mmCIF file of C-alpha atoms in Angstrom:
data_model
loop_
_atom_site.group_PDB
_atom_site.id
_atom_site.type_symbol
_atom_site.label_atom_id
_atom_site.label_comp_id
_atom_site.label_asym_id
_atom_site.label_seq_id
_atom_site.Cartn_x
_atom_site.Cartn_y
_atom_site.Cartn_z
ATOM 1 C CA MET A 231 17.692 16.626 -18.343
ATOM 2 C CA THR A 232 13.888 16.963 -17.925
ATOM 3 C CA ASN A 233 12.565 17.651 -14.449
ATOM 4 C CA TYR A 234 9.221 15.937 -14.068
ATOM 5 C CA THR A 235 6.552 16.846 -11.480
ATOM 6 C CA LEU A 236 5.259 14.001 -9.343
ATOM 7 C CA HIS A 237 1.989 14.064 -11.332
ATOM 8 C CA GLU A 238 3.913 13.833 -14.607
ATOM 9 C CA ARG A 239 5.647 10.759 -13.316
ATOM 10 C CA PHE A 240 2.346 8.865 -13.447
ATOM 11 C CA VAL A 241 0.492 10.324 -16.397
ATOM 12 C CA ALA A 242 2.958 11.732 -18.952
ATOM 13 C CA ALA A 243 2.946 9.872 -22.282
ATOM 14 C CA ARG A 244 6.610 8.901 -22.464
ATOM 15 C CA PRO A 245 8.878 5.965 -21.668
ATOM 16 C CA LYS A 246 8.729 4.913 -18.016
ATOM 17 C CA ARG A 247 11.365 3.520 -15.689
ATOM 18 C CA ILE A 248 10.860 1.231 -12.662
ATOM 19 C CA LEU A 249 13.348 0.282 -9.958
ATOM 20 C CA ALA A 250 12.535 -2.864 -7.938
ATOM 21 C CA LEU A 251 14.406 -3.684 -4.732
ATOM 22 C CA ASP A 252 14.367 -7.085 -3.033
ATOM 23 C CA GLY A 253 14.070 -7.922 0.632
ATOM 24 C CA GLY A 254 16.975 -9.550 2.437
ATOM 25 C CA GLY A 255 17.778 -7.951 5.828
ATOM 26 C CA ILE A 256 21.221 -6.462 6.277
ATOM 27 C CA ARG A 257 22.169 -7.818 2.861
ATOM 28 C CA GLY A 258 20.407 -4.711 1.476
ATOM 29 C CA ALA A 259 23.876 -3.216 1.879
ATOM 30 C CA LEU A 260 24.860 -5.288 -1.166
ATOM 31 C CA THR A 261 21.980 -3.708 -3.075
ATOM 32 C CA LEU A 262 23.341 -0.301 -2.207
ATOM 33 C CA GLY A 263 26.718 -1.274 -3.620
ATOM 34 C CA TYR A 264 25.029 -2.105 -6.927
ATOM 35 C CA LEU A 265 22.970 1.103 -6.835
ATOM 36 C CA GLU A 266 26.071 3.267 -6.244
ATOM 37 C CA HIS A 267 27.366 2.097 -9.589
ATOM 38 C CA VAL A 268 24.010 2.564 -11.298
ATOM 39 C CA GLU A 269 23.799 6.090 -9.959
ATOM 40 C CA LYS A 270 27.322 6.875 -11.129
ATOM 41 C CA LEU A 271 26.605 5.419 -14.554
ATOM 42 C CA LEU A 272 23.475 7.517 -14.988
ATOM 43 C CA GLN A 273 25.280 10.675 -13.776
ATOM 44 C CA GLN A 274 27.889 10.142 -16.429
ATOM 45 C CA ARG A 275 25.251 9.325 -19.124
ATOM 46 C CA HIS A 276 23.381 12.531 -18.389
ATOM 47 C CA GLN A 277 26.517 14.628 -17.640
ATOM 48 C CA ASN A 278 24.996 15.612 -14.308
ATOM 49 C CA PRO A 279 26.946 14.737 -11.167
ATOM 50 C CA SER A 280 23.978 15.841 -9.038
ATOM 51 C CA LEU A 281 21.540 13.351 -10.567
ATOM 52 C CA ARG A 282 19.770 11.160 -8.004
ATOM 53 C CA LEU A 283 18.056 7.900 -8.830
ATOM 54 C CA CYS A 284 14.698 9.593 -8.053
ATOM 55 C CA ASP A 285 15.372 11.852 -11.066
ATOM 56 C CA TYR A 286 15.632 8.850 -13.385
ATOM 57 C CA PHE A 287 13.082 6.345 -12.040
ATOM 58 C CA ASP A 288 9.347 7.013 -12.220
ATOM 59 C CA LEU A 289 8.445 4.267 -9.749
ATOM 60 C CA ILE A 290 10.660 2.863 -7.037
ATOM 61 C CA GLY A 291 9.252 -0.216 -5.218
ATOM 62 C CA GLY A 292 10.695 -2.214 -2.402
ATOM 63 C CA THR A 293 10.054 -5.005 0.053
ATOM 64 C CA SER A 294 11.357 -5.198 3.584
ATOM 65 C CA THR A 295 14.949 -3.913 3.513
ATOM 66 C CA GLY A 296 14.285 -2.900 -0.075
ATOM 67 C CA SER A 297 11.489 -0.597 1.199
ATOM 68 C CA ILE A 298 13.964 1.265 3.393
ATOM 69 C CA ILE A 299 16.167 1.962 0.429
ATOM 70 C CA ALA A 300 13.208 2.797 -1.799
ATOM 71 C CA GLY A 301 11.998 5.349 0.793
ATOM 72 C CA GLY A 302 15.360 7.006 0.953
ATOM 73 C CA LEU A 303 15.638 7.237 -2.824
ATOM 74 C CA ALA A 304 12.100 8.575 -3.172
ATOM 75 C CA ILE A 305 12.754 11.513 -0.877
ATOM 76 C CA GLY A 306 15.764 12.460 -2.889
ATOM 77 C CA MET A 307 18.686 10.924 -0.958
ATOM 78 C CA SER A 308 21.828 9.886 -2.764
ATOM 79 C CA VAL A 309 23.025 6.266 -2.482
ATOM 80 C CA ALA A 310 25.915 7.445 -0.320
ATOM 81 C CA GLU A 311 23.543 9.218 2.087
ATOM 82 C CA ILE A 312 21.358 6.135 2.317
ATOM 83 C CA LYS A 313 24.368 3.928 2.909
ATOM 84 C CA GLN A 314 25.386 6.092 5.881
ATOM 85 C CA ARG A 315 21.909 5.900 7.422
ATOM 86 C CA TYR A 316 21.639 2.198 6.572
ATOM 87 C CA SER A 317 24.951 1.362 8.326
ATOM 88 C CA GLU A 318 23.881 3.195 11.423
ATOM 89 C CA LEU A 319 20.429 1.564 11.391
ATOM 90 C CA GLY A 320 21.884 -1.908 10.736
ATOM 91 C CA ALA A 321 24.336 -1.668 13.634
ATOM 92 C CA THR A 322 21.553 -0.558 15.992
ATOM 93 C CA ILE A 323 18.898 -2.973 14.891
ATOM 94 C CA PHE A 324 20.957 -6.132 14.464
ATOM 95 C CA GLY A 325 23.508 -5.413 17.168
ATOM 96 C CA LYS A 326 21.745 -7.207 20.046
ATOM 97 C CA THR A 327 19.363 -10.112 20.191
ATOM 98 C CA ARG A 328 16.852 -11.084 22.827
ATOM 99 C CA LEU A 329 17.745 -14.306 24.639
ATOM 100 C CA LEU A 330 14.168 -15.532 24.880
ATOM 101 C CA HIS A 331 13.138 -14.767 21.333
ATOM 102 C CA LEU A 332 12.468 -18.403 20.367
ATOM 103 C CA PHE A 333 9.770 -18.738 22.939
ATOM 104 C CA ARG A 334 8.122 -15.419 23.727
ATOM 105 C CA GLN A 335 9.497 -12.443 21.822
ATOM 106 C CA ALA A 336 10.715 -11.307 18.435
ATOM 107 C CA LYS A 337 14.489 -11.729 18.051
ATOM 108 C CA PHE A 338 15.248 -8.021 17.738
ATOM 109 C CA ASP A 339 13.792 -4.937 19.378
ATOM 110 C CA HIS A 340 11.468 -3.169 16.952
ATOM 111 C CA ALA A 341 11.792 0.081 18.913
ATOM 112 C CA ALA A 342 15.268 0.688 17.486
ATOM 113 C CA LEU A 343 13.963 0.048 13.973
ATOM 114 C CA GLU A 344 11.061 2.485 14.489
ATOM 115 C CA LYS A 345 13.286 5.195 15.937
ATOM 116 C CA GLY A 346 15.701 4.928 13.023
ATOM 117 C CA LEU A 347 12.928 5.125 10.445
ATOM 118 C CA GLN A 348 11.295 8.090 12.238
ATOM 119 C CA ASN A 349 14.636 9.953 12.322
ATOM 120 C CA THR A 350 15.017 9.405 8.599
ATOM 121 C CA PHE A 351 11.540 9.994 7.268
ATOM 122 C CA GLY A 352 9.869 12.125 9.993
ATOM 123 C CA ASP A 353 6.228 12.885 9.385
ATOM 124 C CA ILE A 354 6.291 12.447 5.584
ATOM 125 C CA CYS A 355 3.140 10.707 4.387
ATOM 126 C CA LEU A 356 2.662 8.751 1.184
ATOM 127 C CA GLY A 357 0.543 11.542 -0.284
ATOM 128 C CA ASP A 358 3.082 14.317 0.399
ATOM 129 C CA ASP A 359 4.752 16.336 -2.331
ATOM 130 C CA THR A 360 8.022 15.763 -0.440
ATOM 131 C CA LEU A 361 8.309 12.558 -2.380
ATOM 132 C CA LYS A 362 10.219 13.174 -5.598
ATOM 133 C CA THR A 363 8.890 10.198 -7.515
ATOM 134 C CA GLY A 364 6.481 7.250 -7.421
ATOM 135 C CA ILE A 365 6.964 4.776 -4.559
ATOM 136 C CA CYS A 366 5.397 1.460 -3.712
ATOM 137 C CA ILE A 367 5.911 -0.356 -0.437
ATOM 138 C CA PHE A 368 4.867 -4.052 -0.168
ATOM 139 C CA ALA A 369 3.501 -5.321 3.163
ATOM 140 C CA LYS A 370 1.602 -8.446 4.074
ATOM 141 C CA ARG A 371 -1.644 -7.953 6.028
ATOM 142 C CA VAL A 372 -1.709 -10.947 8.371
ATOM 143 C CA ASP A 373 -5.351 -10.849 9.487
ATOM 144 C CA THR A 374 -6.694 -11.002 5.949
ATOM 145 C CA GLN A 375 -3.775 -12.779 4.315
ATOM 146 C CA SER A 376 -3.511 -10.113 1.588
ATOM 147 C CA LEU A 377 -0.593 -8.334 0.039
ATOM 148 C CA TRP A 378 -0.879 -4.525 0.285
ATOM 149 C CA THR A 379 0.803 -2.283 -2.294
ATOM 150 C CA LEU A 380 1.118 1.001 -0.382
ATOM 151 C CA ASN A 381 1.796 3.654 -3.025
ATOM 152 C CA ASN A 382 1.412 7.326 -3.922
ATOM 153 C CA ASN A 383 -0.348 7.103 -7.324
ATOM 154 C CA PRO A 384 -3.385 9.347 -7.077
ATOM 155 C CA ASN A 385 -5.239 7.094 -9.580
ATOM 156 C CA PHE A 386 -4.809 4.005 -7.301
ATOM 157 C CA PRO A 387 -8.192 2.815 -6.002
ATOM 158 C CA TYR A 388 -7.100 3.074 -2.320
ATOM 159 C CA TYR A 389 -5.029 6.239 -2.614
ATOM 160 C CA ASP A 390 -7.402 8.058 -0.234
ATOM 161 C CA TYR A 391 -6.282 5.654 2.474
ATOM 162 C CA ASP A 392 -2.618 5.258 1.417
ATOM 163 C CA LYS A 393 -1.906 8.972 1.151
ATOM 164 C CA LYS A 394 -2.403 9.447 4.955
ATOM 165 C CA ILE A 395 -0.073 6.684 5.960
ATOM 166 C CA LYS A 396 3.310 7.890 7.223
ATOM 167 C CA LEU A 397 6.186 6.666 5.130
ATOM 168 C CA TRP A 398 8.067 5.356 8.091
ATOM 169 C CA GLU A 399 5.050 3.286 9.147
ATOM 170 C CA ALA A 400 4.617 1.756 5.720
ATOM 171 C CA ILE A 401 8.299 0.800 5.682
ATOM 172 C CA ARG A 402 8.088 -0.524 9.247
ATOM 173 C CA ALA A 403 5.151 -2.769 8.113
ATOM 174 C CA SER A 404 7.117 -4.046 5.181
ATOM 175 C CA ALA A 405 10.162 -4.782 7.267
ATOM 176 C CA ALA A 406 8.433 -6.635 10.117
ATOM 177 C CA ALA A 407 10.043 -10.042 9.402
ATOM 178 C CA PRO A 408 8.219 -12.717 11.437
ATOM 179 C CA THR A 409 10.110 -13.891 14.550
ATOM 180 C CA TYR A 410 12.646 -11.061 13.958
ATOM 181 C CA PHE A 411 10.434 -8.049 14.530
ATOM 182 C CA GLU A 412 6.958 -7.661 16.038
ATOM 183 C CA PRO A 413 4.172 -7.048 13.492
ATOM 184 C CA ILE A 414 2.708 -3.531 13.322
ATOM 185 C CA ASP A 415 -0.920 -2.377 13.684
ATOM 186 C CA LEU A 416 -1.590 0.173 10.938
ATOM 187 C CA GLU A 417 -4.580 2.522 10.668
ATOM 188 C CA ALA A 418 -5.626 4.174 7.411
ATOM 189 C CA LEU A 419 -8.237 6.879 7.180
ATOM 190 C CA SER A 420 -10.319 7.813 4.185
ATOM 191 C CA ASP A 421 -11.152 11.428 3.256
ATOM 192 C CA GLY A 422 -13.399 12.827 5.922
ATOM 193 C CA GLU A 423 -12.407 9.963 8.153
ATOM 194 C CA GLU A 424 -15.723 8.247 7.305
ATOM 195 C CA LEU A 425 -14.035 4.831 7.298
ATOM 196 C CA THR A 426 -11.099 3.469 9.246
ATOM 197 C CA VAL A 427 -9.167 0.446 8.075
ATOM 198 C CA ARG A 428 -7.019 -1.301 10.676
ATOM 199 C CA GLY A 429 -4.856 -4.299 10.098
ATOM 200 C CA ILE A 430 -1.883 -6.254 11.429
ATOM 201 C CA PHE A 431 1.020 -6.110 9.023
ATOM 202 C CA THR A 432 4.183 -8.169 8.611
ATOM 203 C CA ASP A 433 7.152 -8.351 6.220
ATOM 204 C CA GLY A 434 6.134 -8.119 2.548
ATOM 205 C CA GLY A 435 8.714 -10.847 1.921
ATOM 206 C CA ILE A 436 6.203 -13.386 3.332
ATOM 207 C CA SER A 437 4.578 -13.309 -0.112
ATOM 208 C CA PRO A 438 5.744 -13.740 -3.704
ATOM 209 C CA ALA A 439 6.784 -10.104 -3.681
ATOM 210 C CA ASN A 440 10.069 -10.404 -1.777
ATOM 211 C CA ASN A 441 11.346 -9.871 -5.263
ATOM 212 C CA PRO A 442 8.819 -7.181 -6.250
ATOM 213 C CA ALA A 443 9.729 -6.721 -9.926
ATOM 214 C CA LEU A 444 6.883 -8.843 -11.324
ATOM 215 C CA HIS A 445 4.272 -7.332 -9.130
ATOM 216 C CA LEU A 446 5.410 -3.814 -10.025
ATOM 217 C CA LEU A 447 5.168 -4.685 -13.728
ATOM 218 C CA MET A 448 1.676 -6.082 -13.164
ATOM 219 C CA MET A 449 0.589 -2.895 -11.381
ATOM 220 C CA THR A 450 1.504 -0.821 -14.435
ATOM 221 C CA GLN A 451 -0.276 -3.122 -16.857
ATOM 222 C CA VAL A 452 -3.477 -4.099 -15.047
ATOM 223 C CA SER A 453 -5.925 -1.237 -15.515
ATOM 224 C CA LYS A 454 -7.525 -1.530 -12.044
ATOM 225 C CA TYR A 455 -4.292 -0.304 -10.441
ATOM 226 C CA GLY A 456 -4.642 3.065 -12.141
ATOM 227 C CA PHE A 457 -1.238 3.316 -13.823
ATOM 228 C CA ASN A 458 -2.031 2.214 -17.366
ATOM 229 C CA TRP A 459 1.550 2.580 -18.616
ATOM 230 C CA LYS A 460 2.331 1.417 -22.145
ATOM 231 C CA GLY A 461 4.111 -1.985 -22.128
ATOM 232 C CA THR A 462 6.797 -2.433 -24.780
ATOM 233 C CA SER A 463 10.553 -2.839 -24.680
ATOM 234 C CA ASP A 464 10.897 0.816 -25.781
ATOM 235 C CA ASP A 465 8.283 2.172 -23.349
ATOM 236 C CA LEU A 466 8.938 0.440 -20.045
ATOM 237 C CA LEU A 467 12.262 -0.304 -18.301
ATOM 238 C CA VAL A 468 12.404 -2.496 -15.156
ATOM 239 C CA VAL A 469 15.636 -2.522 -13.217
ATOM 240 C CA SER A 470 15.582 -5.235 -10.485
ATOM 241 C CA VAL A 471 18.335 -5.470 -7.833
ATOM 242 C CA GLY A 472 18.671 -8.267 -5.330
ATOM 243 C CA THR A 473 20.395 -8.736 -1.988
ATOM 244 C CA GLY A 474 22.564 -11.656 -3.172
ATOM 245 C CA ARG A 475 21.700 -15.212 -3.841
ATOM 246 C CA SER A 476 22.867 -18.062 -1.639
ATOM 247 C CA GLU A 477 24.212 -21.263 -3.125
ATOM 248 C CA ILE A 478 22.496 -23.622 -0.741
ATOM 249 C CA LYS A 479 23.249 -27.316 -0.837
ATOM 250 C CA TYR A 480 22.409 -29.855 1.854
ATOM 251 C CA ASP A 481 24.113 -33.060 2.735
ATOM 252 C CA LYS A 482 21.808 -35.971 1.838
ATOM 253 C CA LYS A 483 22.622 -37.983 4.946
ATOM 254 C CA LYS A 484 21.967 -34.971 7.249
ATOM 255 C CA VAL A 485 18.677 -34.137 5.538
ATOM 256 C CA SER A 486 17.409 -37.631 6.113
ATOM 257 C CA ASP A 487 17.978 -37.107 9.830
ATOM 258 C CA TRP A 488 16.363 -33.608 10.007
ATOM 259 C CA THR A 489 13.970 -33.013 12.932
ATOM 260 C CA THR A 490 10.730 -31.102 12.700
ATOM 261 C CA LEU A 491 12.576 -27.996 13.935
ATOM 262 C CA ASN A 492 15.161 -28.358 11.180
ATOM 263 C CA TRP A 493 12.431 -28.463 8.517
ATOM 264 C CA ALA A 494 10.544 -25.634 10.099
ATOM 265 C CA SER A 495 13.579 -23.350 10.029
ATOM 266 C CA THR A 496 14.539 -24.310 6.481
ATOM 267 C CA ILE A 497 11.309 -24.386 4.537
ATOM 268 C CA PRO A 498 10.613 -20.597 4.621
ATOM 269 C CA ASN A 499 13.999 -19.835 3.073
ATOM 270 C CA MET A 500 13.476 -22.510 0.453
ATOM 271 C CA MET A 501 10.107 -21.073 -0.502
ATOM 272 C CA MET A 502 11.330 -17.472 -0.627
ATOM 273 C CA ALA A 503 14.236 -18.485 -2.821
ATOM 274 C CA ASP A 504 11.961 -20.382 -5.155
ATOM 275 C CA ALA A 505 9.443 -17.512 -5.377
ATOM 276 C CA SER A 506 12.233 -15.111 -6.235
ATOM 277 C CA ASP A 507 13.567 -17.409 -8.960
ATOM 278 C CA TYR A 508 10.033 -17.909 -10.314
ATOM 279 C CA ASN A 509 9.505 -14.140 -10.459
ATOM 280 C CA GLU A 510 12.741 -13.741 -12.310
ATOM 281 C CA ILE A 511 11.856 -16.469 -14.800
ATOM 282 C CA ILE A 512 8.442 -14.931 -15.571
ATOM 283 C CA MET A 513 9.992 -11.489 -15.911
ATOM 284 C CA GLN A 514 12.520 -12.957 -18.388
ATOM 285 C CA LEU A 515 9.731 -14.580 -20.393
ATOM 286 C CA LEU A 516 7.843 -11.265 -20.631
ATOM 287 C CA SER A 517 10.750 -9.027 -21.559
ATOM 288 C CA GLN A 518 13.723 -8.162 -23.642
ATOM 289 C CA SER A 519 16.741 -8.583 -21.437
ATOM 290 C CA PRO A 520 20.541 -8.281 -21.810
ATOM 291 C CA THR A 521 21.140 -9.724 -18.276
ATOM 292 C CA ARG A 522 19.612 -13.165 -18.661
ATOM 293 C CA ARG A 523 21.233 -15.986 -16.658
ATOM 294 C CA HIS A 524 21.233 -19.756 -16.597
ATOM 295 C CA TYR A 525 18.281 -21.072 -14.592
ATOM 296 C CA ASP A 526 18.448 -24.840 -14.845
ATOM 297 C CA SER A 527 19.386 -27.698 -17.173
ATOM 298 C CA VAL A 528 16.058 -27.620 -18.951
ATOM 299 C CA MET A 529 15.330 -23.903 -19.456
ATOM 300 C CA LYS A 530 18.996 -22.851 -19.576
ATOM 301 C CA ASP A 531 18.953 -19.019 -19.981
ATOM 302 C CA LEU A 532 15.636 -18.866 -21.897
ATOM 303 C CA SER A 533 17.247 -17.340 -24.965
ATOM 304 C CA GLY A 534 14.651 -16.718 -27.632
ATOM 305 C CA GLU A 535 11.737 -17.541 -25.332
ATOM 306 C CA LEU A 536 8.778 -15.164 -24.951
ATOM 307 C CA LEU A 537 5.315 -15.695 -23.419
ATOM 308 C CA GLY A 538 3.643 -13.185 -25.688
ATOM 309 C CA ARG A 539 4.086 -11.925 -29.175
ATOM 310 C CA THR A 540 6.185 -8.907 -28.104
ATOM 311 C CA PRO A 541 8.078 -7.966 -24.912
ATOM 312 C CA LEU A 542 6.239 -5.996 -22.290
ATOM 313 C CA CYS A 543 9.392 -4.249 -21.093
ATOM 314 C CA THR A 544 13.188 -4.107 -21.119
ATOM 315 C CA TYR A 545 14.293 -5.978 -17.982
ATOM 316 C CA LEU A 546 17.583 -5.755 -16.131
ATOM 317 C CA ARG A 547 18.346 -8.041 -13.178
ATOM 318 C CA TYR A 548 21.357 -7.747 -10.939
ATOM 319 C CA ASN A 549 21.889 -10.236 -8.100
ATOM 320 C CA PHE A 550 25.253 -11.635 -7.088
ATOM 321 C CA LEU A 551 25.440 -15.442 -6.493
ATOM 322 C CA MET A 552 27.351 -15.724 -3.203
ATOM 323 C CA SER A 553 29.279 -18.893 -4.113
ATOM 324 C CA ALA A 554 32.871 -19.848 -3.360
ATOM 325 C CA SER A 555 33.794 -19.693 -7.068
ATOM 326 C CA ASN A 556 32.274 -16.243 -7.513
ATOM 327 C CA PHE A 557 34.007 -14.924 -4.438
ATOM 328 C CA LYS A 558 37.262 -16.320 -5.761
ATOM 329 C CA ASP A 559 36.711 -14.425 -9.042
ATOM 330 C CA LEU A 560 36.389 -11.204 -7.014
ATOM 331 C CA GLY A 561 39.996 -11.681 -5.887
ATOM 332 C CA GLY A 562 41.609 -9.793 -3.041
ATOM 333 C CA LEU A 563 40.343 -10.512 0.432
ATOM 334 C CA TYR A 564 37.442 -12.562 -0.980
ATOM 335 C CA ALA A 565 39.485 -15.070 -2.988
ATOM 336 C CA ASN A 566 40.047 -17.480 -0.108
ATOM 337 C CA LEU A 567 36.803 -17.291 1.920
ATOM 338 C CA ASP A 568 35.915 -20.596 3.495
ATOM 339 C CA GLU A 569 32.391 -22.056 3.768
ATOM 340 C CA ASP A 570 31.770 -20.690 7.234
ATOM 341 C CA GLU A 571 32.821 -17.132 6.193
ATOM 342 C CA ILE A 572 30.519 -17.259 3.151
ATOM 343 C CA GLU A 573 27.656 -18.613 5.261
ATOM 344 C CA ASP A 574 28.210 -15.709 7.677
ATOM 345 C CA LEU A 575 28.002 -13.167 4.851
ATOM 346 C CA THR A 576 24.690 -14.659 3.643
ATOM 347 C CA ASP A 577 23.091 -14.347 7.085
ATOM 348 C CA PHE A 578 20.665 -11.406 6.728
ATOM 349 C CA THR A 579 20.820 -10.598 10.471
ATOM 350 C CA LYS A 580 24.573 -9.948 10.836
ATOM 351 C CA GLY A 581 24.848 -6.172 11.243
ATOM 352 C CA LYS A 582 28.631 -6.404 11.474
ATOM 353 C CA ASN A 583 28.756 -7.380 7.793
ATOM 354 C CA VAL A 584 27.133 -4.173 6.470
ATOM 355 C CA ASN A 585 30.326 -2.464 5.214
ATOM 356 C CA GLN A 586 31.713 -5.677 3.656
ATOM 357 C CA LEU A 587 28.449 -6.395 1.872
ATOM 358 C CA TYR A 588 28.431 -2.847 0.500
ATOM 359 C CA GLU A 589 32.002 -3.253 -0.837
ATOM 360 C CA ILE A 590 31.026 -6.557 -2.456
ATOM 361 C CA GLY A 591 28.042 -4.878 -4.086
ATOM 362 C CA LYS A 592 30.275 -2.119 -5.403
ATOM 363 C CA ILE A 593 32.783 -4.594 -6.892
ATOM 364 C CA VAL A 594 30.167 -6.798 -8.616
ATOM 365 C CA GLY A 595 28.267 -3.731 -9.672
ATOM 366 C CA GLU A 596 31.255 -2.469 -11.610
ATOM 367 C CA LYS A 597 31.618 -5.913 -13.231
ATOM 368 C CA GLU A 598 27.959 -6.594 -14.011
ATOM 369 C CA VAL A 599 26.192 -3.209 -14.617
ATOM 370 C CA ASN A 600 27.029 -1.964 -18.069
ATOM 371 C CA ALA A 601 25.987 1.412 -19.655
ATOM 372 C CA THR A 602 24.842 -0.521 -22.746
ATOM 373 C CA HIS A 603 22.167 -2.251 -20.650
ATOM 374 C CA PHE A 604 20.265 1.069 -20.413
ATOM 375 C CA PRO A 605 18.707 2.012 -23.764
ATOM 376 C CA PHE A 606 19.044 5.672 -24.748
ATOM 377 C CA VAL A 607 15.286 5.872 -25.296
ATOM 378 C CA PHE A 608 14.922 5.915 -21.435
ATOM 379 C CA ASP A 609 17.279 8.869 -20.902
ATOM 380 C CA VAL A 610 15.657 11.778 -19.069
#
């Protein structure tokens, strides 16, 4: 196995590998279940039980809860180590709500989130050599309505600012879900501190990048971002892992009686789900993929469809549909879950579900993630 320096991750002329991690609150535990199987598969492939995902992937990007996982992987943690920290963090953050959150305050106390992130990442900055691989954290700057891609690529135009931002602060900005956590005020300094950039940041999921795979692909292909990675199915691998999809259906009679509050609480989730599906569809149309799925009655699974002449990458997407029929297929304790129990599992604020979601991710990971999905050309 080749050990790459951080600089080589960005500039070496060889096949590159990207890991993209969705946002989704406590349901990031399901992501970790998938990743445990990916880690195990790659350890077996390379005959190296000590291999970490940071050894394989050249760029790990995440949004919201995905940014927490991305940060852990980028500093060299194993999936098991992240799961332990994640469980502790989830229980602390989502364990107690504020009674007056609907009117005056965020639902959860951001102090617990910040303390947990500080304990995990300390004073590591985005420009530090402590990071084992490339990382990109997506956060939405509210005051300018712009999506920021906080990363550690020295060739990125704003690297002089990004490199001084503490990793925990970047993740805190990405995970500041509106109404759930207070937004964060970030300050970035250029070399020599000649210019200071301040902004109010909130959850990167309040953008099309809650599923960050498409944006990460774009960053490597648009020259202005400073990556300039070669884009073919043998040169670029994108592995995208979700936090589970909800099978949401609404009773027609109830919808017709919805109040303004009903609509206000439902529309954001609708838009985020649509944005994620749209990203997935575009990624499918730009790539060669063995994990394609049925999208709708018109497009079906997009077999044989391609937007360009040749694929830009090999694309793997893993995201469990949390439906009654799929839970039944899992068997065991999940075979007879009722609608209320399934709805409870899909709630991204239920810290009590962290271990159950992790186990679900492990089970579906073993079913869905196959060694044949990972072409040998991407071995390290």
